[in-house]
Amino acid sequence: MARDKRREELYVKVPNLFRCPISMDVMKSPVSLCTGVTYDRSSIEKWLALGHNTCPATMQTLPSTNTTPNLTLRRLIQLWLAHADGTQASPSSLVISKRQAAEIVSGELDSASLGKMIGFMTASEENLKFVALSRDAVSRFVEVFAKSGEIRIREQIVEILDLISQENGMRERLNELILNCGDERDYLSSFVMVLQKGNSESKVKSAKILELIAVNTESQRKIAEKSGLLHELYTLSTAEADTSVVEAGLSALLAISTTRPVKKELIRFGIVRTVGKILSGSDYSCPVRGVIEKALAMLETVATCTEGRSMISEDAECVVEIVKRLMKCSGVATEHGITVLWSVCCLARDRVAQEKVAKVNGLTKVLLVMQSDCSANAKQMCGELVKVLRAKNTKSNLAPYETRTTHIAPY
């Protein structure tokens, strides 16, 4: 009874700043929209997954649904929770100084010291830049990442690298340390371990770092050819329960899938079938816009090789879902979808694919896309698709449609 009363008191005393405007619970992972309003990541992702394109608090239309981690607020919440629960020391004693941070870096790095470093970096932007600008610190973290056999330590270092990854010059710095270090240490094997055994958050951050350092053809090749790494990234795209994991996996795959051998390997894994399920939503809970865009971009990538076009054509569900998604998600997603349909129906001239598209009213959808505010290249592909699909729709009243028409009536 006393415990329930204490919980109630703590709940009442929660600062409004720490509550998510949607769930009204204390935020675990605060992220901000472009409107400046901060929400808990899980809550805002569910809101966006339902198809909303507005900020829940202000109802402003969102020009972008990208979210930015609010590191300062997250740290404040962590300190408040620690103090409120009485399980740790007071907040003031939890924040280490820059001198102490430098001493930690130069000493033996274990899970406890890395935890202090993460707390130091998330306490302020100034602290974050202090670590990012230290060449010795970044090098030390990467070195321990390769040497340590403990998954927890590797997870913590991935979090540290993710925190500093967006600082100026860090992309090139991490690329140099991880992929072009010149020594015999295998840094990529550490990422394989985290992707295999780490928690979901660490897997997402690992995928983002790998995407970040894939700065050129050589970097992309090294990542893609590392034994087990490509498959682990593919496995992320099959994580039905967590759209953030799926999106991170697809993003990383898109960054490194630049050669035919890599595309063929992904096709062998089953990427076309996986994307078909994502688009249908049959095994996924309301895929968010970013996931759909990247899923269709992945299909566009594999459709650049013969094997990819053949596999897409053979997957009835995949072709049908592409047509259904046209003009239902975003302009970017629609143009990816049109490119894929053009690849299998016009470039490959696959009759089976043409018939599948025609049966689900694909001609009408393509005509609507052509009349929308799409790119000139997309309009040209739409025109070629209309010619092909019109032949498959001889019974349709759109059969005599002239592709140069500038307007069609909606119906």
mmCIF file of C-alpha atoms in Angstrom:
data_model
loop_
_atom_site.group_PDB
_atom_site.id
_atom_site.type_symbol
_atom_site.label_atom_id
_atom_site.label_comp_id
_atom_site.label_asym_id
_atom_site.label_seq_id
_atom_site.Cartn_x
_atom_site.Cartn_y
_atom_site.Cartn_z
ATOM 1 C CA MET A 1 0.000 0.000 0.000
ATOM 2 C CA ALA A 2 2.819 2.353 0.952
ATOM 3 C CA ARG A 3 4.663 1.474 -2.240
ATOM 4 C CA ASP A 4 1.591 2.245 -4.371
ATOM 5 C CA LYS A 5 1.215 5.585 -2.595
ATOM 6 C CA ARG A 6 4.871 6.444 -3.254
ATOM 7 C CA ARG A 7 4.480 5.555 -6.939
ATOM 8 C CA GLU A 8 1.429 7.778 -7.158
ATOM 9 C CA GLU A 9 3.341 10.645 -5.549
ATOM 10 C CA LEU A 10 6.228 10.200 -7.974
ATOM 11 C CA TYR A 11 3.819 10.132 -10.892
ATOM 12 C CA VAL A 12 2.192 13.389 -9.794
ATOM 13 C CA LYS A 13 5.568 15.058 -9.406
ATOM 14 C CA VAL A 14 6.840 14.192 -12.895
ATOM 15 C CA PRO A 15 7.866 17.465 -14.617
ATOM 16 C CA ASN A 16 5.612 18.144 -17.590
ATOM 17 C CA LEU A 17 8.710 18.566 -19.752
ATOM 18 C CA PHE A 18 9.526 14.886 -19.215
ATOM 19 C CA ARG A 19 6.108 13.615 -20.319
ATOM 20 C CA CYS A 20 5.380 12.553 -23.878
ATOM 21 C CA PRO A 21 2.539 14.742 -25.261
ATOM 22 C CA ILE A 22 0.948 11.605 -26.730
ATOM 23 C CA SER A 23 1.222 8.913 -24.034
ATOM 24 C CA MET A 24 1.687 11.325 -21.112
ATOM 25 C CA ASP A 25 4.264 8.889 -19.703
ATOM 26 C CA VAL A 26 7.883 9.707 -18.905
ATOM 27 C CA MET A 27 9.808 9.574 -22.183
ATOM 28 C CA LYS A 28 12.338 6.748 -22.572
ATOM 29 C CA SER A 29 13.782 7.926 -25.872
ATOM 30 C CA PRO A 30 12.848 11.585 -26.527
ATOM 31 C CA VAL A 31 13.030 12.687 -30.160
ATOM 32 C CA SER A 32 12.068 16.008 -31.727
ATOM 33 C CA LEU A 33 10.128 16.677 -34.923
ATOM 34 C CA CYS A 34 10.940 19.535 -37.283
ATOM 35 C CA THR A 35 8.252 21.553 -35.449
ATOM 36 C CA GLY A 36 10.457 21.533 -32.348
ATOM 37 C CA VAL A 37 8.065 19.420 -30.274
ATOM 38 C CA THR A 38 9.578 16.416 -28.497
ATOM 39 C CA TYR A 39 7.853 13.036 -28.156
ATOM 40 C CA ASP A 40 8.798 9.567 -26.992
ATOM 41 C CA ARG A 41 10.120 7.679 -30.018
ATOM 42 C CA SER A 42 7.679 4.772 -29.771
ATOM 43 C CA SER A 43 4.655 7.080 -29.495
ATOM 44 C CA ILE A 44 5.492 9.338 -32.438
ATOM 45 C CA GLU A 45 6.434 6.372 -34.627
ATOM 46 C CA LYS A 46 3.019 4.817 -33.974
ATOM 47 C CA TRP A 47 1.361 8.151 -34.848
ATOM 48 C CA LEU A 48 3.261 8.410 -38.132
ATOM 49 C CA ALA A 49 2.662 4.726 -38.876
ATOM 50 C CA LEU A 50 -1.080 5.401 -38.920
ATOM 51 C CA GLY A 51 -0.554 7.677 -41.916
ATOM 52 C CA HIS A 52 -0.629 11.043 -40.120
ATOM 53 C CA ASN A 53 1.560 13.794 -41.600
ATOM 54 C CA THR A 54 0.993 16.352 -38.864
ATOM 55 C CA CYS A 55 2.583 17.190 -35.523
ATOM 56 C CA PRO A 56 0.141 15.862 -32.856
ATOM 57 C CA ALA A 57 0.703 18.813 -30.515
ATOM 58 C CA THR A 58 0.534 21.678 -33.022
ATOM 59 C CA MET A 59 -1.327 19.941 -35.893
ATOM 60 C CA GLN A 60 1.120 21.561 -38.304
ATOM 61 C CA THR A 61 1.706 19.674 -41.552
ATOM 62 C CA LEU A 62 5.131 18.055 -41.446
ATOM 63 C CA PRO A 63 7.398 18.797 -44.428
ATOM 64 C CA SER A 64 9.605 16.011 -43.064
ATOM 65 C CA THR A 65 8.877 13.118 -40.698
ATOM 66 C CA ASN A 66 12.523 12.750 -39.693
ATOM 67 C CA THR A 67 13.165 12.790 -35.952
ATOM 68 C CA THR A 68 16.210 14.048 -34.038
ATOM 69 C CA PRO A 69 17.245 12.541 -30.680
ATOM 70 C CA ASN A 70 16.948 15.108 -27.883
ATOM 71 C CA LEU A 71 20.137 14.176 -26.017
ATOM 72 C CA THR A 72 19.953 16.922 -23.424
ATOM 73 C CA LEU A 73 16.390 16.058 -22.417
ATOM 74 C CA ARG A 74 17.181 12.359 -22.345
ATOM 75 C CA ARG A 75 20.036 12.959 -19.939
ATOM 76 C CA LEU A 76 17.899 15.179 -17.732
ATOM 77 C CA ILE A 77 15.243 12.463 -17.540
ATOM 78 C CA GLN A 78 17.862 9.844 -16.686
ATOM 79 C CA LEU A 79 19.231 12.002 -13.888
ATOM 80 C CA TRP A 80 15.762 12.776 -12.563
ATOM 81 C CA LEU A 81 14.767 9.091 -12.551
ATOM 82 C CA ALA A 82 17.965 8.096 -10.772
ATOM 83 C CA HIS A 83 17.409 10.750 -8.108
ATOM 84 C CA ALA A 84 13.673 10.039 -7.745
ATOM 85 C CA ASP A 85 14.177 6.280 -7.309
ATOM 86 C CA GLY A 86 16.928 6.836 -4.781
ATOM 87 C CA THR A 87 19.004 4.098 -6.400
ATOM 88 C CA GLN A 88 21.969 6.285 -7.281
ATOM 89 C CA ALA A 89 23.754 9.360 -6.057
ATOM 90 C CA SER A 90 22.462 12.858 -6.585
ATOM 91 C CA PRO A 91 22.500 14.208 -10.161
ATOM 92 C CA SER A 92 25.364 16.573 -9.504
ATOM 93 C CA SER A 93 27.661 13.687 -8.551
ATOM 94 C CA LEU A 94 26.795 11.707 -11.667
ATOM 95 C CA VAL A 95 28.245 14.218 -14.132
ATOM 96 C CA ILE A 96 31.992 13.808 -14.542
ATOM 97 C CA SER A 97 34.304 16.631 -15.560
ATOM 98 C CA LYS A 98 36.264 16.943 -18.792
ATOM 99 C CA ARG A 99 39.428 16.094 -16.902
ATOM 100 C CA GLN A 100 37.827 12.930 -15.549
ATOM 101 C CA ALA A 101 36.585 12.039 -19.034
ATOM 102 C CA ALA A 102 40.119 12.392 -20.418
ATOM 103 C CA GLU A 103 41.445 10.177 -17.622
ATOM 104 C CA ILE A 104 38.858 7.505 -18.410
ATOM 105 C CA VAL A 105 39.867 7.467 -22.075
ATOM 106 C CA SER A 106 43.544 7.067 -21.248
ATOM 107 C CA GLY A 107 42.856 4.332 -18.680
ATOM 108 C CA GLU A 108 41.335 0.876 -18.773
ATOM 109 C CA LEU A 109 37.966 1.012 -20.521
ATOM 110 C CA ASP A 110 35.388 -1.286 -18.966
ATOM 111 C CA SER A 111 31.594 -1.254 -18.893
ATOM 112 C CA ALA A 112 31.449 1.053 -15.866
ATOM 113 C CA SER A 113 33.830 3.654 -17.307
ATOM 114 C CA LEU A 114 32.109 3.548 -20.682
ATOM 115 C CA GLY A 115 28.792 4.138 -18.925
ATOM 116 C CA LYS A 116 30.262 7.268 -17.344
ATOM 117 C CA MET A 117 31.482 8.451 -20.737
ATOM 118 C CA ILE A 118 28.038 8.002 -22.249
ATOM 119 C CA GLY A 119 26.547 9.978 -19.374
ATOM 120 C CA PHE A 120 29.153 12.699 -19.871
ATOM 121 C CA MET A 121 28.475 12.917 -23.629
ATOM 122 C CA THR A 122 24.700 13.034 -23.305
ATOM 123 C CA ALA A 123 24.834 15.681 -20.586
ATOM 124 C CA SER A 124 25.519 18.512 -23.058
ATOM 125 C CA GLU A 125 26.431 19.318 -26.647
ATOM 126 C CA GLU A 126 29.681 20.836 -25.379
ATOM 127 C CA ASN A 127 30.713 17.528 -23.809
ATOM 128 C CA LEU A 128 29.771 15.659 -26.972
ATOM 129 C CA LYS A 129 31.961 17.909 -29.112
ATOM 130 C CA PHE A 130 34.784 17.616 -26.572
ATOM 131 C CA VAL A 131 34.926 13.848 -27.149
ATOM 132 C CA ALA A 132 34.345 14.039 -30.910
ATOM 133 C CA LEU A 133 37.202 16.503 -31.389
ATOM 134 C CA SER A 134 39.617 14.301 -29.472
ATOM 135 C CA ARG A 135 41.434 12.097 -31.989
ATOM 136 C CA ASP A 136 42.884 10.006 -29.153
ATOM 137 C CA ALA A 137 39.453 9.346 -27.651
ATOM 138 C CA VAL A 138 37.820 8.231 -30.908
ATOM 139 C CA SER A 139 40.792 6.032 -31.806
ATOM 140 C CA ARG A 140 40.732 4.482 -28.342
ATOM 141 C CA PHE A 141 37.049 3.637 -28.553
ATOM 142 C CA VAL A 142 37.462 1.975 -31.954
ATOM 143 C CA GLU A 143 40.505 0.053 -30.714
ATOM 144 C CA VAL A 144 38.627 -1.346 -27.712
ATOM 145 C CA PHE A 145 35.650 -2.105 -29.948
ATOM 146 C CA ALA A 146 37.865 -4.477 -31.946
ATOM 147 C CA LYS A 147 39.687 -6.008 -28.991
ATOM 148 C CA SER A 148 36.913 -6.605 -26.482
ATOM 149 C CA GLY A 149 35.035 -9.876 -26.524
ATOM 150 C CA GLU A 150 32.250 -8.611 -24.259
ATOM 151 C CA ILE A 151 29.012 -7.813 -26.057
ATOM 152 C CA ARG A 152 28.017 -5.180 -23.459
ATOM 153 C CA ILE A 153 31.236 -3.215 -24.012
ATOM 154 C CA ARG A 154 30.753 -3.348 -27.770
ATOM 155 C CA GLU A 155 27.159 -2.162 -27.394
ATOM 156 C CA GLN A 156 28.323 0.802 -25.329
ATOM 157 C CA ILE A 157 31.009 1.748 -27.845
ATOM 158 C CA VAL A 158 28.471 1.542 -30.661
ATOM 159 C CA GLU A 159 26.341 4.004 -28.673
ATOM 160 C CA ILE A 160 29.323 6.328 -28.270
ATOM 161 C CA LEU A 161 30.194 6.150 -31.979
ATOM 162 C CA ASP A 162 26.559 6.812 -32.860
ATOM 163 C CA LEU A 163 26.515 9.886 -30.613
ATOM 164 C CA ILE A 164 29.553 11.443 -32.294
ATOM 165 C CA SER A 165 28.780 10.217 -35.833
ATOM 166 C CA GLN A 166 26.995 13.397 -36.931
ATOM 167 C CA GLU A 167 29.764 15.756 -35.862
ATOM 168 C CA ASN A 168 31.728 17.501 -38.631
ATOM 169 C CA GLY A 169 34.380 15.312 -40.216
ATOM 170 C CA MET A 170 33.413 12.248 -38.188
ATOM 171 C CA ARG A 171 32.186 10.275 -41.178
ATOM 172 C CA GLU A 172 35.611 10.393 -42.804
ATOM 173 C CA ARG A 173 37.334 9.816 -39.459
ATOM 174 C CA LEU A 174 35.349 6.665 -38.677
ATOM 175 C CA ASN A 175 35.809 5.427 -42.233
ATOM 176 C CA GLU A 176 39.559 5.799 -41.834
ATOM 177 C CA LEU A 177 39.681 4.091 -38.433
ATOM 178 C CA ILE A 178 37.342 1.207 -39.214
ATOM 179 C CA LEU A 179 37.990 0.455 -42.876
ATOM 180 C CA ASN A 180 41.357 2.001 -43.738
ATOM 181 C CA CYS A 181 43.338 1.649 -40.522
ATOM 182 C CA GLY A 182 46.291 -0.119 -42.162
ATOM 183 C CA ASP A 183 46.689 -2.705 -39.371
ATOM 184 C CA GLU A 184 45.553 -6.304 -39.194
ATOM 185 C CA ARG A 185 42.689 -5.811 -36.729
ATOM 186 C CA ASP A 186 39.283 -6.834 -37.996
ATOM 187 C CA TYR A 187 36.898 -4.078 -36.902
ATOM 188 C CA LEU A 188 33.989 -5.264 -39.044
ATOM 189 C CA SER A 189 33.815 -8.575 -37.148
ATOM 190 C CA SER A 190 32.832 -6.557 -34.084
ATOM 191 C CA PHE A 191 29.836 -5.175 -35.958
ATOM 192 C CA VAL A 192 28.859 -8.718 -36.971
ATOM 193 C CA MET A 193 28.890 -9.714 -33.297
ATOM 194 C CA VAL A 194 26.697 -6.773 -32.258
ATOM 195 C CA LEU A 195 24.249 -7.461 -35.093
ATOM 196 C CA GLN A 196 24.057 -11.101 -34.004
ATOM 197 C CA LYS A 197 23.961 -10.780 -30.211
ATOM 198 C CA GLY A 198 23.264 -7.152 -29.348
ATOM 199 C CA ASN A 199 19.970 -5.561 -28.331
ATOM 200 C CA SER A 200 17.700 -3.907 -30.903
ATOM 201 C CA GLU A 201 18.977 -0.400 -30.188
ATOM 202 C CA SER A 202 22.604 -1.476 -30.687
ATOM 203 C CA LYS A 203 21.718 -3.238 -33.935
ATOM 204 C CA VAL A 204 20.056 -0.105 -35.290
ATOM 205 C CA LYS A 205 23.033 2.051 -34.347
ATOM 206 C CA SER A 206 25.490 -0.456 -35.856
ATOM 207 C CA ALA A 207 23.581 -0.388 -39.142
ATOM 208 C CA LYS A 208 23.595 3.416 -39.133
ATOM 209 C CA ILE A 209 27.355 3.543 -38.549
ATOM 210 C CA LEU A 210 28.006 1.066 -41.358
ATOM 211 C CA GLU A 211 25.798 3.139 -43.660
ATOM 212 C CA LEU A 212 27.670 6.274 -42.611
ATOM 213 C CA ILE A 213 31.149 4.921 -43.401
ATOM 214 C CA ALA A 214 30.148 3.486 -46.785
ATOM 215 C CA VAL A 215 31.491 6.659 -48.385
ATOM 216 C CA ASN A 216 32.771 5.220 -51.668
ATOM 217 C CA THR A 217 32.901 2.098 -53.826
ATOM 218 C CA GLU A 218 35.872 0.631 -51.961
ATOM 219 C CA SER A 219 34.220 1.118 -48.562
ATOM 220 C CA GLN A 220 30.985 -0.388 -49.817
ATOM 221 C CA ARG A 221 32.865 -3.402 -51.156
ATOM 222 C CA LYS A 222 34.707 -4.027 -47.885
ATOM 223 C CA ILE A 223 31.496 -3.923 -45.868
ATOM 224 C CA ALA A 224 29.525 -6.092 -48.290
ATOM 225 C CA GLU A 225 32.277 -8.700 -48.582
ATOM 226 C CA LYS A 226 32.810 -9.111 -44.839
ATOM 227 C CA SER A 227 31.714 -12.653 -43.993
ATOM 228 C CA GLY A 228 28.283 -12.701 -42.374
ATOM 229 C CA LEU A 229 27.780 -8.932 -42.360
ATOM 230 C CA LEU A 230 25.527 -8.679 -45.414
ATOM 231 C CA HIS A 231 23.286 -11.448 -44.120
ATOM 232 C CA GLU A 232 23.014 -9.869 -40.665
ATOM 233 C CA LEU A 233 21.953 -6.560 -42.209
ATOM 234 C CA TYR A 234 19.412 -8.426 -44.325
ATOM 235 C CA THR A 235 18.117 -10.125 -41.181
ATOM 236 C CA LEU A 236 17.338 -6.692 -39.712
ATOM 237 C CA SER A 237 14.912 -6.088 -42.586
ATOM 238 C CA THR A 238 12.909 -9.133 -41.487
ATOM 239 C CA ALA A 239 12.333 -7.843 -37.930
ATOM 240 C CA GLU A 240 8.550 -7.532 -38.218
ATOM 241 C CA ALA A 241 7.998 -6.252 -34.674
ATOM 242 C CA ASP A 242 10.196 -3.153 -34.901
ATOM 243 C CA THR A 243 9.956 -0.805 -37.871
ATOM 244 C CA SER A 244 12.994 1.198 -36.717
ATOM 245 C CA VAL A 245 15.113 -1.953 -37.012
ATOM 246 C CA VAL A 246 13.681 -2.749 -40.450
ATOM 247 C CA GLU A 247 14.341 0.779 -41.715
ATOM 248 C CA ALA A 248 17.924 0.765 -40.398
ATOM 249 C CA GLY A 249 18.612 -2.561 -42.081
ATOM 250 C CA LEU A 250 17.204 -1.457 -45.421
ATOM 251 C CA SER A 251 19.108 1.856 -45.288
ATOM 252 C CA ALA A 252 22.413 0.088 -44.703
ATOM 253 C CA LEU A 253 21.721 -2.417 -47.460
ATOM 254 C CA LEU A 254 20.904 0.376 -49.900
ATOM 255 C CA ALA A 255 24.210 2.057 -49.069
ATOM 256 C CA ILE A 256 26.323 -1.006 -49.885
ATOM 257 C CA SER A 257 24.287 -2.722 -52.627
ATOM 258 C CA THR A 258 26.109 -1.099 -55.519
ATOM 259 C CA THR A 259 27.490 -4.143 -57.345
ATOM 260 C CA ARG A 260 25.776 -7.015 -59.111
ATOM 261 C CA PRO A 261 27.296 -9.730 -56.857
ATOM 262 C CA VAL A 262 25.874 -8.021 -53.764
ATOM 263 C CA LYS A 263 22.460 -7.633 -55.374
ATOM 264 C CA LYS A 264 22.463 -11.293 -56.419
ATOM 265 C CA GLU A 265 23.331 -12.335 -52.876
ATOM 266 C CA LEU A 266 20.450 -10.302 -51.459
ATOM 267 C CA ILE A 267 18.125 -11.869 -54.010
ATOM 268 C CA ARG A 268 19.333 -15.302 -52.878
ATOM 269 C CA PHE A 269 18.602 -14.357 -49.250
ATOM 270 C CA GLY A 270 15.014 -13.515 -50.238
ATOM 271 C CA ILE A 271 14.980 -9.719 -50.265
ATOM 272 C CA VAL A 272 12.189 -9.550 -52.853
ATOM 273 C CA ARG A 273 9.879 -11.738 -50.790
ATOM 274 C CA THR A 274 10.752 -9.787 -47.642
ATOM 275 C CA VAL A 275 9.981 -6.434 -49.271
ATOM 276 C CA GLY A 276 6.707 -7.842 -50.598
ATOM 277 C CA LYS A 277 5.671 -8.651 -47.025
ATOM 278 C CA ILE A 278 6.698 -5.191 -45.855
ATOM 279 C CA LEU A 279 4.596 -3.540 -48.551
ATOM 280 C CA SER A 280 1.582 -5.726 -47.840
ATOM 281 C CA GLY A 281 1.843 -5.145 -44.117
ATOM 282 C CA SER A 282 0.819 -8.770 -43.567
ATOM 283 C CA ASP A 283 3.615 -9.439 -41.078
ATOM 284 C CA TYR A 284 4.316 -5.837 -40.135
ATOM 285 C CA SER A 285 2.435 -3.423 -37.903
ATOM 286 C CA CYS A 286 1.595 -0.357 -40.019
ATOM 287 C CA PRO A 287 4.936 0.246 -41.797
ATOM 288 C CA VAL A 288 5.969 3.876 -41.513
ATOM 289 C CA ARG A 289 6.665 6.083 -44.512
ATOM 290 C CA GLY A 290 10.431 5.724 -44.271
ATOM 291 C CA VAL A 291 10.201 1.932 -44.301
ATOM 292 C CA ILE A 292 7.974 1.926 -47.395
ATOM 293 C CA GLU A 293 10.250 4.367 -49.233
ATOM 294 C CA LYS A 294 13.335 2.306 -48.494
ATOM 295 C CA ALA A 295 11.590 -0.975 -49.280
ATOM 296 C CA LEU A 296 10.634 0.293 -52.751
ATOM 297 C CA ALA A 297 14.122 1.785 -53.203
ATOM 298 C CA MET A 298 15.531 -1.664 -52.417
ATOM 299 C CA LEU A 299 13.358 -3.196 -55.134
ATOM 300 C CA GLU A 300 14.507 -0.510 -57.562
ATOM 301 C CA THR A 301 18.102 -1.413 -56.735
ATOM 302 C CA VAL A 302 17.733 -5.158 -57.326
ATOM 303 C CA ALA A 303 15.645 -4.479 -60.442
ATOM 304 C CA THR A 304 18.784 -3.128 -62.123
ATOM 305 C CA CYS A 305 19.992 -6.707 -62.666
ATOM 306 C CA THR A 306 18.332 -9.489 -64.651
ATOM 307 C CA GLU A 307 17.985 -11.792 -61.660
ATOM 308 C CA GLY A 308 16.229 -9.106 -59.666
ATOM 309 C CA ARG A 309 13.717 -8.343 -62.403
ATOM 310 C CA SER A 310 12.953 -12.045 -62.803
ATOM 311 C CA MET A 311 12.412 -12.547 -59.077
ATOM 312 C CA ILE A 312 10.127 -9.501 -58.813
ATOM 313 C CA SER A 313 8.060 -10.724 -61.754
ATOM 314 C CA GLU A 314 7.706 -14.165 -60.211
ATOM 315 C CA ASP A 315 6.509 -12.777 -56.873
ATOM 316 C CA ALA A 316 2.808 -12.077 -57.421
ATOM 317 C CA GLU A 317 2.350 -10.451 -54.022
ATOM 318 C CA CYS A 318 5.260 -8.096 -54.544
ATOM 319 C CA VAL A 319 4.061 -6.762 -57.922
ATOM 320 C CA VAL A 320 0.502 -6.304 -56.689
ATOM 321 C CA GLU A 321 1.613 -4.449 -53.554
ATOM 322 C CA ILE A 322 3.797 -2.089 -55.595
ATOM 323 C CA VAL A 323 0.739 -1.047 -57.609
ATOM 324 C CA LYS A 324 -1.339 -0.610 -54.434
ATOM 325 C CA ARG A 325 1.310 1.634 -52.879
ATOM 326 C CA LEU A 326 1.431 4.063 -55.793
ATOM 327 C CA MET A 327 0.344 7.528 -54.578
ATOM 328 C CA LYS A 328 -0.483 6.101 -51.144
ATOM 329 C CA CYS A 329 2.735 6.865 -49.259
ATOM 330 C CA SER A 330 4.852 9.693 -50.704
ATOM 331 C CA GLY A 331 6.112 11.059 -53.993
ATOM 332 C CA VAL A 332 9.485 9.439 -53.388
ATOM 333 C CA ALA A 333 7.910 6.024 -52.789
ATOM 334 C CA THR A 334 5.693 6.387 -55.845
ATOM 335 C CA GLU A 335 8.624 7.163 -58.152
ATOM 336 C CA HIS A 336 10.533 4.155 -56.815
ATOM 337 C CA GLY A 337 7.459 2.028 -57.484
ATOM 338 C CA ILE A 338 7.049 3.343 -61.033
ATOM 339 C CA THR A 339 10.716 2.612 -61.766
ATOM 340 C CA VAL A 340 10.327 -0.990 -60.576
ATOM 341 C CA LEU A 341 7.159 -1.521 -62.648
ATOM 342 C CA TRP A 342 8.861 -0.004 -65.688
ATOM 343 C CA SER A 343 11.859 -2.306 -65.168
ATOM 344 C CA VAL A 344 9.795 -5.500 -65.190
ATOM 345 C CA CYS A 345 7.030 -4.493 -67.625
ATOM 346 C CA CYS A 346 8.942 -2.400 -70.164
ATOM 347 C CA LEU A 347 12.652 -3.111 -69.826
ATOM 348 C CA ALA A 348 12.285 -6.856 -69.230
ATOM 349 C CA ARG A 349 8.952 -7.012 -71.098
ATOM 350 C CA ASP A 350 7.792 -9.716 -68.725
ATOM 351 C CA ARG A 351 4.282 -10.734 -69.795
ATOM 352 C CA VAL A 352 3.421 -12.288 -66.451
ATOM 353 C CA ALA A 353 4.273 -9.037 -64.657
ATOM 354 C CA GLN A 354 2.328 -7.008 -67.217
ATOM 355 C CA GLU A 355 -0.764 -9.142 -66.654
ATOM 356 C CA LYS A 356 -0.454 -8.892 -62.864
ATOM 357 C CA VAL A 357 -0.247 -5.109 -63.025
ATOM 358 C CA ALA A 358 -3.167 -4.903 -65.445
ATOM 359 C CA LYS A 359 -5.396 -7.100 -63.255
ATOM 360 C CA VAL A 360 -5.104 -4.788 -60.242
ATOM 361 C CA ASN A 361 -6.072 -1.658 -62.190
ATOM 362 C CA GLY A 362 -2.442 -0.718 -62.705
ATOM 363 C CA LEU A 363 -3.188 1.270 -65.867
ATOM 364 C CA THR A 364 -5.411 3.710 -63.994
ATOM 365 C CA LYS A 365 -2.847 4.088 -61.217
ATOM 366 C CA VAL A 366 -0.050 4.788 -63.699
ATOM 367 C CA LEU A 367 -2.200 7.385 -65.473
ATOM 368 C CA LEU A 368 -2.872 9.150 -62.187
ATOM 369 C CA VAL A 369 0.833 9.184 -61.360
ATOM 370 C CA MET A 370 1.604 10.634 -64.783
ATOM 371 C CA GLN A 371 -0.778 13.519 -64.105
ATOM 372 C CA SER A 372 0.746 14.189 -60.675
ATOM 373 C CA ASP A 373 3.682 16.404 -59.800
ATOM 374 C CA CYS A 374 6.291 13.733 -60.495
ATOM 375 C CA SER A 375 9.681 14.086 -62.190
ATOM 376 C CA ALA A 376 10.124 14.213 -65.954
ATOM 377 C CA ASN A 377 11.857 10.843 -65.867
ATOM 378 C CA ALA A 378 8.934 9.295 -63.987
ATOM 379 C CA LYS A 379 6.467 10.772 -66.481
ATOM 380 C CA GLN A 380 8.408 9.229 -69.338
ATOM 381 C CA MET A 381 8.358 5.813 -67.677
ATOM 382 C CA CYS A 382 4.635 6.214 -67.017
ATOM 383 C CA GLY A 383 4.077 6.930 -70.710
ATOM 384 C CA GLU A 384 5.871 3.739 -71.701
ATOM 385 C CA LEU A 385 3.970 1.762 -69.092
ATOM 386 C CA VAL A 386 0.650 3.096 -70.411
ATOM 387 C CA LYS A 387 1.464 1.818 -73.898
ATOM 388 C CA VAL A 388 2.319 -1.630 -72.563
ATOM 389 C CA LEU A 389 -0.586 -1.890 -70.116
ATOM 390 C CA ARG A 390 -3.128 -0.495 -72.584
ATOM 391 C CA ALA A 391 -2.551 -3.577 -74.729
ATOM 392 C CA LYS A 392 -3.389 -5.704 -71.691
ATOM 393 C CA ASN A 393 -6.579 -3.714 -71.020
ATOM 394 C CA THR A 394 -8.443 -4.012 -74.311
ATOM 395 C CA LYS A 395 -11.755 -4.146 -72.453
ATOM 396 C CA SER A 396 -11.019 -0.985 -70.494
ATOM 397 C CA ASN A 397 -12.478 2.374 -71.478
ATOM 398 C CA LEU A 398 -8.912 3.675 -71.115
ATOM 399 C CA ALA A 399 -7.658 1.651 -74.072
ATOM 400 C CA PRO A 400 -7.670 4.585 -76.510
ATOM 401 C CA TYR A 401 -6.069 6.932 -73.969
ATOM 402 C CA GLU A 402 -3.531 9.276 -75.568
ATOM 403 C CA THR A 403 -0.396 9.560 -73.406
ATOM 404 C CA ARG A 404 0.033 13.239 -74.266
ATOM 405 C CA THR A 405 -3.267 14.165 -72.599
ATOM 406 C CA THR A 406 -2.701 16.643 -69.828
ATOM 407 C CA HIS A 407 -5.714 15.842 -67.674
ATOM 408 C CA ILE A 408 -7.876 12.864 -66.740
ATOM 409 C CA ALA A 409 -11.004 12.895 -64.646
ATOM 410 C CA PRO A 410 -10.676 11.105 -61.277
ATOM 411 C CA TYR A 411 -12.911 8.095 -60.735
#
